[in-house]
PDB file of C-alpha atoms in Angstrom:
ATOM      1  CA  MET A   1       0.000   0.000   0.000  1.00  0.00           C
ATOM      2  CA  ARG A   2       1.127   3.554  -0.641  1.00  0.00           C
ATOM      3  CA  ILE A   3       0.643   6.409   1.753  1.00  0.00           C
ATOM      4  CA  GLY A   4       0.788  10.046   0.694  1.00  0.00           C
ATOM      5  CA  PRO A   5       1.444  13.350   2.447  1.00  0.00           C
ATOM      6  CA  GLY A   6      -0.690  13.889   5.528  1.00  0.00           C
ATOM      7  CA  GLY A   7      -1.466  10.215   5.919  1.00  0.00           C
ATOM      8  CA  ALA A   8      -0.918   7.683   8.667  1.00  0.00           C
ATOM      9  CA  VAL A   9      -1.085   3.937   9.030  1.00  0.00           C
ATOM     10  CA  ILE A  10      -2.336   2.378  12.246  1.00  0.00           C
ATOM     11  CA  LEU A  11      -1.374  -1.252  12.650  1.00  0.00           C
ATOM     12  CA  PRO A  12      -2.547  -3.582  15.405  1.00  0.00           C
ATOM     13  CA  ALA A  13       0.208  -4.952  17.642  1.00  0.00           C
ATOM     14  CA  GLY A  14       1.980  -7.955  16.175  1.00  0.00           C
ATOM     15  CA  THR A  15       1.086  -7.144  12.560  1.00  0.00           C
ATOM     16  CA  PRO A  16       4.033  -7.995  10.305  1.00  0.00           C
ATOM     17  CA  HIS A  17       5.028  -5.027   8.168  1.00  0.00           C
ATOM     18  CA  ALA A  18       7.880  -3.288   6.376  1.00  0.00           C
ATOM     19  CA  TYR A  19       8.133   0.273   5.145  1.00  0.00           C
ATOM     20  CA  GLY A  20      10.341   2.587   3.151  1.00  0.00           C
ATOM     21  CA  ALA A  21      10.407   5.964   1.470  1.00  0.00           C
ATOM     22  CA  SER A  22      10.842   6.928  -2.154  1.00  0.00           C
ATOM     23  CA  GLU A  23      14.413   7.936  -2.977  1.00  0.00           C
ATOM     24  CA  GLY A  24      13.131  10.837  -5.069  1.00  0.00           C
ATOM     25  CA  GLU A  25      10.623  12.060  -2.505  1.00  0.00           C
ATOM     26  CA  PRO A  26      11.777  11.006   0.974  1.00  0.00           C
ATOM     27  CA  TRP A  27       9.614  11.616   4.026  1.00  0.00           C
ATOM     28  CA  THR A  28       9.956  11.803   7.776  1.00  0.00           C
ATOM     29  CA  ILE A  29       8.670   8.892   9.825  1.00  0.00           C
ATOM     30  CA  TRP A  30       6.943   9.577  13.122  1.00  0.00           C
ATOM     31  CA  TRP A  31       5.886   6.446  14.945  1.00  0.00           C
ATOM     32  CA  VAL A  32       4.570   5.496  18.323  1.00  0.00           C
ATOM     33  CA  HIS A  33       3.685   2.198  19.962  1.00  0.00           C
ATOM     34  CA  VAL A  34       0.677   2.253  22.250  1.00  0.00           C
ATOM     35  CA  ARG A  35      -0.849  -0.458  24.368  1.00  0.00           C
ATOM     36  CA  GLY A  36      -3.524  -0.722  26.996  1.00  0.00           C
ATOM     37  CA  ARG A  37      -7.101  -1.796  27.563  1.00  0.00           C
ATOM     38  CA  ASP A  38      -8.626   1.063  25.568  1.00  0.00           C
ATOM     39  CA  VAL A  39      -6.353   1.039  22.525  1.00  0.00           C
ATOM     40  CA  ASP A  40      -8.661  -1.118  20.399  1.00  0.00           C
ATOM     41  CA  GLU A  41     -11.594   1.189  21.136  1.00  0.00           C
ATOM     42  CA  LEU A  42      -9.534   4.304  20.314  1.00  0.00           C
ATOM     43  CA  VAL A  43      -8.281   2.760  17.067  1.00  0.00           C
ATOM     44  CA  GLY A  44     -11.862   1.860  16.155  1.00  0.00           C
ATOM     45  CA  SER A  45     -12.931   5.438  16.904  1.00  0.00           C
ATOM     46  CA  CYS A  46     -10.406   6.593  14.309  1.00  0.00           C
ATOM     47  CA  GLY A  47     -12.254   4.508  11.726  1.00  0.00           C
ATOM     48  CA  ILE A  48      -9.395   2.024  11.428  1.00  0.00           C
ATOM     49  CA  ARG A  49     -10.105  -1.622  10.632  1.00  0.00           C
ATOM     50  CA  PRO A  50      -7.642  -4.455   9.910  1.00  0.00           C
ATOM     51  CA  ASP A  51      -8.576  -4.269   6.209  1.00  0.00           C
ATOM     52  CA  ALA A  52      -8.407  -0.429   6.157  1.00  0.00           C
ATOM     53  CA  PRO A  53      -5.396   0.808   8.205  1.00  0.00           C
ATOM     54  CA  LEU A  54      -4.973   4.189   6.449  1.00  0.00           C
ATOM     55  CA  LEU A  55      -5.916   7.418   8.174  1.00  0.00           C
ATOM     56  CA  SER A  56      -5.923  10.878   6.612  1.00  0.00           C
ATOM     57  CA  LEU A  57      -4.608  13.402   9.132  1.00  0.00           C
ATOM     58  CA  ARG A  58      -6.758  16.474   9.436  1.00  0.00           C
ATOM     59  CA  SER A  59      -4.058  18.630  10.992  1.00  0.00           C
ATOM     60  CA  LEU A  60      -0.537  17.461  10.313  1.00  0.00           C
ATOM     61  CA  ASP A  61       1.094  20.222  12.367  1.00  0.00           C
ATOM     62  CA  ARG A  62      -1.085  19.546  15.415  1.00  0.00           C
ATOM     63  CA  ILE A  63      -0.410  15.795  15.265  1.00  0.00           C
ATOM     64  CA  THR A  64       3.310  16.442  14.770  1.00  0.00           C
ATOM     65  CA  ALA A  65       3.300  18.745  17.807  1.00  0.00           C
ATOM     66  CA  LEU A  66       1.688  16.012  19.921  1.00  0.00           C
ATOM     67  CA  LEU A  67       4.222  13.432  18.704  1.00  0.00           C
ATOM     68  CA  ASP A  68       7.032  15.864  19.447  1.00  0.00           C
ATOM     69  CA  GLU A  69       5.747  16.318  23.006  1.00  0.00           C
ATOM     70  CA  ILE A  70       5.915  12.549  23.482  1.00  0.00           C
ATOM     71  CA  VAL A  71       9.470  12.325  22.126  1.00  0.00           C
ATOM     72  CA  THR A  72      10.652  15.337  24.140  1.00  0.00           C
ATOM     73  CA  SER A  73       9.159  13.905  27.321  1.00  0.00           C
ATOM     74  CA  LEU A  74      10.829  10.523  26.867  1.00  0.00           C
ATOM     75  CA  GLU A  75      14.170  12.186  26.056  1.00  0.00           C
ATOM     76  CA  ARG A  76      14.152  13.865  29.480  1.00  0.00           C
ATOM     77  CA  ASP A  77      14.056  10.655  31.491  1.00  0.00           C
ATOM     78  CA  MET A  78      12.212   7.369  31.892  1.00  0.00           C
ATOM     79  CA  THR A  79      11.099   7.730  35.514  1.00  0.00           C
ATOM     80  CA  PRO A  80       7.714   6.290  36.492  1.00  0.00           C
ATOM     81  CA  ALA A  81       6.272   9.818  36.746  1.00  0.00           C
ATOM     82  CA  ARG A  82       7.524  10.712  33.258  1.00  0.00           C
ATOM     83  CA  LEU A  83       6.122   7.464  31.825  1.00  0.00           C
ATOM     84  CA  VAL A  84       2.704   8.244  33.322  1.00  0.00           C
ATOM     85  CA  ALA A  85       2.829  11.754  31.830  1.00  0.00           C
ATOM     86  CA  THR A  86       3.905  10.394  28.463  1.00  0.00           C
ATOM     87  CA  SER A  87       1.138   7.794  28.439  1.00  0.00           C
ATOM     88  CA  GLY A  88      -1.310  10.673  28.894  1.00  0.00           C
ATOM     89  CA  MET A  89       0.237  12.406  25.891  1.00  0.00           C
ATOM     90  CA  ALA A  90      -0.155   9.231  23.812  1.00  0.00           C
ATOM     91  CA  TRP A  91      -3.787   9.006  24.945  1.00  0.00           C
ATOM     92  CA  ARG A  92      -4.261  12.630  23.835  1.00  0.00           C
ATOM     93  CA  LEU A  93      -2.719  11.819  20.444  1.00  0.00           C
ATOM     94  CA  MET A  94      -5.034   8.864  19.877  1.00  0.00           C
ATOM     95  CA  THR A  95      -8.113  10.765  21.010  1.00  0.00           C
ATOM     96  CA  GLN A  96      -7.152  13.710  18.779  1.00  0.00           C
ATOM     97  CA  LEU A  97      -7.039  11.358  15.787  1.00  0.00           C
ATOM     98  CA  ALA A  98     -10.503  10.077  16.694  1.00  0.00           C
ATOM     99  CA  VAL A  99     -11.957  13.535  17.370  1.00  0.00           C
ATOM    100  CA  ASP A 100     -10.560  14.935  14.116  1.00  0.00           C
ATOM    101  CA  ARG A 101     -12.483  12.245  12.267  1.00  0.00           C
ATOM    102  CA  LEU A 102     -15.731  12.820  14.165  1.00  0.00           C
ATOM    103  CA  LEU A 103     -15.977  16.613  14.368  1.00  0.00           C
ATOM    104  CA  PRO A 104     -18.150  18.333  11.804  1.00  0.00           C
ATOM    105  CA  GLU A 105     -16.280  20.519   9.350  1.00  0.00           C
ATOM    106  CA  GLY A 106     -17.349  23.751  11.059  1.00  0.00           C
ATOM    107  CA  GLY A 107     -16.436  22.405  14.482  1.00  0.00           C
ATOM    108  CA  THR A 108     -16.573  24.023  17.855  1.00  0.00           C
ATOM    109  CA  PRO A 109     -15.149  27.481  18.552  1.00  0.00           C
ATOM    110  CA  VAL A 110     -11.895  25.955  19.781  1.00  0.00           C
ATOM    111  CA  GLU A 111     -11.601  23.760  16.666  1.00  0.00           C
ATOM    112  CA  ARG A 112     -12.239  26.761  14.410  1.00  0.00           C
ATOM    113  CA  ALA A 113      -9.656  28.734  16.394  1.00  0.00           C
ATOM    114  CA  MET A 114      -7.117  25.912  16.061  1.00  0.00           C
ATOM    115  CA  ARG A 115      -7.647  25.735  12.304  1.00  0.00           C
ATOM    116  CA  TYR A 116      -7.301  29.532  12.112  1.00  0.00           C
ATOM    117  CA  LEU A 117      -3.975  29.310  13.950  1.00  0.00           C
ATOM    118  CA  GLU A 118      -2.796  26.456  11.718  1.00  0.00           C
ATOM    119  CA  ASP A 119      -3.540  28.572   8.654  1.00  0.00           C
ATOM    120  CA  ARG A 120      -1.543  31.476  10.077  1.00  0.00           C
ATOM    121  CA  ILE A 121       1.620  29.776  11.259  1.00  0.00           C
ATOM    122  CA  ASP A 122       3.645  32.465   9.499  1.00  0.00           C
ATOM    123  CA  GLY A 123       1.923  35.318  11.340  1.00  0.00           C
ATOM    124  CA  HIS A 124       1.033  36.752  14.699  1.00  0.00           C
ATOM    125  CA  VAL A 125      -2.473  36.416  16.101  1.00  0.00           C
ATOM    126  CA  GLN A 126      -4.106  38.496  18.818  1.00  0.00           C
ATOM    127  CA  VAL A 127      -6.261  36.474  21.246  1.00  0.00           C
ATOM    128  CA  GLY A 128      -9.010  39.120  21.246  1.00  0.00           C
ATOM    129  CA  GLU A 129      -9.253  39.105  17.455  1.00  0.00           C
ATOM    130  CA  LEU A 130      -9.275  35.317  17.354  1.00  0.00           C
ATOM    131  CA  ALA A 131     -12.002  35.156  20.013  1.00  0.00           C
ATOM    132  CA  ALA A 132     -14.149  37.611  18.043  1.00  0.00           C
ATOM    133  CA  PHE A 133     -13.572  35.559  14.875  1.00  0.00           C
ATOM    134  CA  VAL A 134     -14.914  32.356  16.498  1.00  0.00           C
ATOM    135  CA  GLY A 135     -17.692  34.151  18.401  1.00  0.00           C
ATOM    136  CA  VAL A 136     -16.625  33.851  22.046  1.00  0.00           C
ATOM    137  CA  SER A 137     -15.029  36.161  24.608  1.00  0.00           C
ATOM    138  CA  PRO A 138     -11.239  36.156  25.025  1.00  0.00           C
ATOM    139  CA  SER A 139     -11.523  34.661  28.520  1.00  0.00           C
ATOM    140  CA  HIS A 140     -13.867  31.906  27.293  1.00  0.00           C
ATOM    141  CA  LEU A 141     -11.502  31.102  24.405  1.00  0.00           C
ATOM    142  CA  ALA A 142      -8.597  30.928  26.871  1.00  0.00           C
ATOM    143  CA  ALA A 143     -10.589  28.512  29.044  1.00  0.00           C
ATOM    144  CA  LEU A 144     -11.484  26.379  26.016  1.00  0.00           C
ATOM    145  CA  PHE A 145      -7.815  26.198  25.003  1.00  0.00           C
ATOM    146  CA  ARG A 146      -6.712  25.252  28.523  1.00  0.00           C
ATOM    147  CA  GLN A 147      -9.326  22.502  28.540  1.00  0.00           C
ATOM    148  CA  ALA A 148      -8.442  21.228  25.046  1.00  0.00           C
ATOM    149  CA  THR A 149      -4.648  21.572  25.078  1.00  0.00           C
ATOM    150  CA  GLY A 150      -3.566  22.118  28.664  1.00  0.00           C
ATOM    151  CA  GLY A 151      -2.122  25.499  27.686  1.00  0.00           C
ATOM    152  CA  GLY A 152      -3.019  28.841  26.244  1.00  0.00           C
ATOM    153  CA  VAL A 153      -3.725  30.160  22.772  1.00  0.00           C
ATOM    154  CA  VAL A 154      -0.268  31.704  22.315  1.00  0.00           C
ATOM    155  CA  ALA A 155       1.475  28.544  23.576  1.00  0.00           C
ATOM    156  CA  HIS A 156      -0.527  26.435  21.124  1.00  0.00           C
ATOM    157  CA  HIS A 157       0.325  28.760  18.231  1.00  0.00           C
ATOM    158  CA  LEU A 158       4.017  28.632  19.174  1.00  0.00           C
ATOM    159  CA  SER A 159       3.842  24.827  19.365  1.00  0.00           C
ATOM    160  CA  LEU A 160       2.413  24.736  15.832  1.00  0.00           C
ATOM    161  CA  LYS A 161       5.174  27.062  14.619  1.00  0.00           C
ATOM    162  CA  MET A 162       7.855  24.851  16.179  1.00  0.00           C
ATOM    163  CA  ALA A 163       6.330  21.697  14.691  1.00  0.00           C
ATOM    164  CA  ARG A 164       6.338  23.295  11.233  1.00  0.00           C
ATOM    165  CA  ALA A 165       9.925  24.475  11.714  1.00  0.00           C
ATOM    166  CA  ARG A 166      11.033  20.967  12.747  1.00  0.00           C
ATOM    167  CA  ARG A 167       9.312  19.489   9.724  1.00  0.00           C
ATOM    168  CA  LEU A 168      10.974  22.024   7.396  1.00  0.00           C
ATOM    169  CA  LEU A 169      14.369  21.344   8.987  1.00  0.00           C
ATOM    170  CA  ASP A 170      13.844  17.595   8.469  1.00  0.00           C
ATOM    171  CA  THR A 171      12.464  17.729   4.943  1.00  0.00           C
ATOM    172  CA  THR A 172      14.073  20.707   3.197  1.00  0.00           C
ATOM    173  CA  ASP A 173      17.470  22.278   2.642  1.00  0.00           C
ATOM    174  CA  LEU A 174      16.210  25.743   3.610  1.00  0.00           C
ATOM    175  CA  ALA A 175      18.428  27.951   5.760  1.00  0.00           C
ATOM    176  CA  VAL A 176      17.394  28.408   9.394  1.00  0.00           C
ATOM    177  CA  ALA A 177      16.692  32.101   8.754  1.00  0.00           C
ATOM    178  CA  GLU A 178      14.296  31.217   5.905  1.00  0.00           C
ATOM    179  CA  ILE A 179      12.525  28.622   8.033  1.00  0.00           C
ATOM    180  CA  ALA A 180      12.200  31.177  10.829  1.00  0.00           C
ATOM    181  CA  ARG A 181      10.648  33.631   8.356  1.00  0.00           C
ATOM    182  CA  GLN A 182       8.210  30.990   7.096  1.00  0.00           C
ATOM    183  CA  VAL A 183       6.931  30.344  10.616  1.00  0.00           C
ATOM    184  CA  GLY A 184       6.612  34.031  11.482  1.00  0.00           C
ATOM    185  CA  MET A 185       9.701  34.435  13.659  1.00  0.00           C
ATOM    186  CA  ASP A 186      11.241  37.873  13.286  1.00  0.00           C
ATOM    187  CA  ASP A 187      14.553  36.683  14.722  1.00  0.00           C
ATOM    188  CA  ALA A 188      16.127  33.477  13.374  1.00  0.00           C
ATOM    189  CA  PHE A 189      17.859  32.937  16.728  1.00  0.00           C
TER     190      PHE A 189
END
């Protein structure tokens, strides 16, 4: 099977597989192993079946940011506390994949705000303007973001910018200054 940009494959544990990238168009591999009592239900919620393991990612930068959080956490240490925190991040990743599939296109105010931020990775966004755009007060939008992401609007936007920058560093030969410009950073440092 072939997988294109913005796609993912979810394989049940123990499924034999092999993978590789095109020499002409290489790609970055992000992978995670998850296990637990609820994994089968989460995978099913993503619309994945053994005969249909492909998943189209609705928001590549958001998913990449979640994967990066997992990797960064595990790079710090492997203490029991860190492993518990990381398992929560993996749970969040799996539920995000399921929610992305289930949300209507218009989505909730926080989903519309997240899409707005994703579309403006190269710019600066004011929380008040974003709140007005999605039809809620700035304080309500802040509360929705804390509930959905564990952080604020600005932190989420910065996380998206960093995920895009990492992807550009991995997949292009662009200079750091050009990548910084493309993600809306005025200072390449």
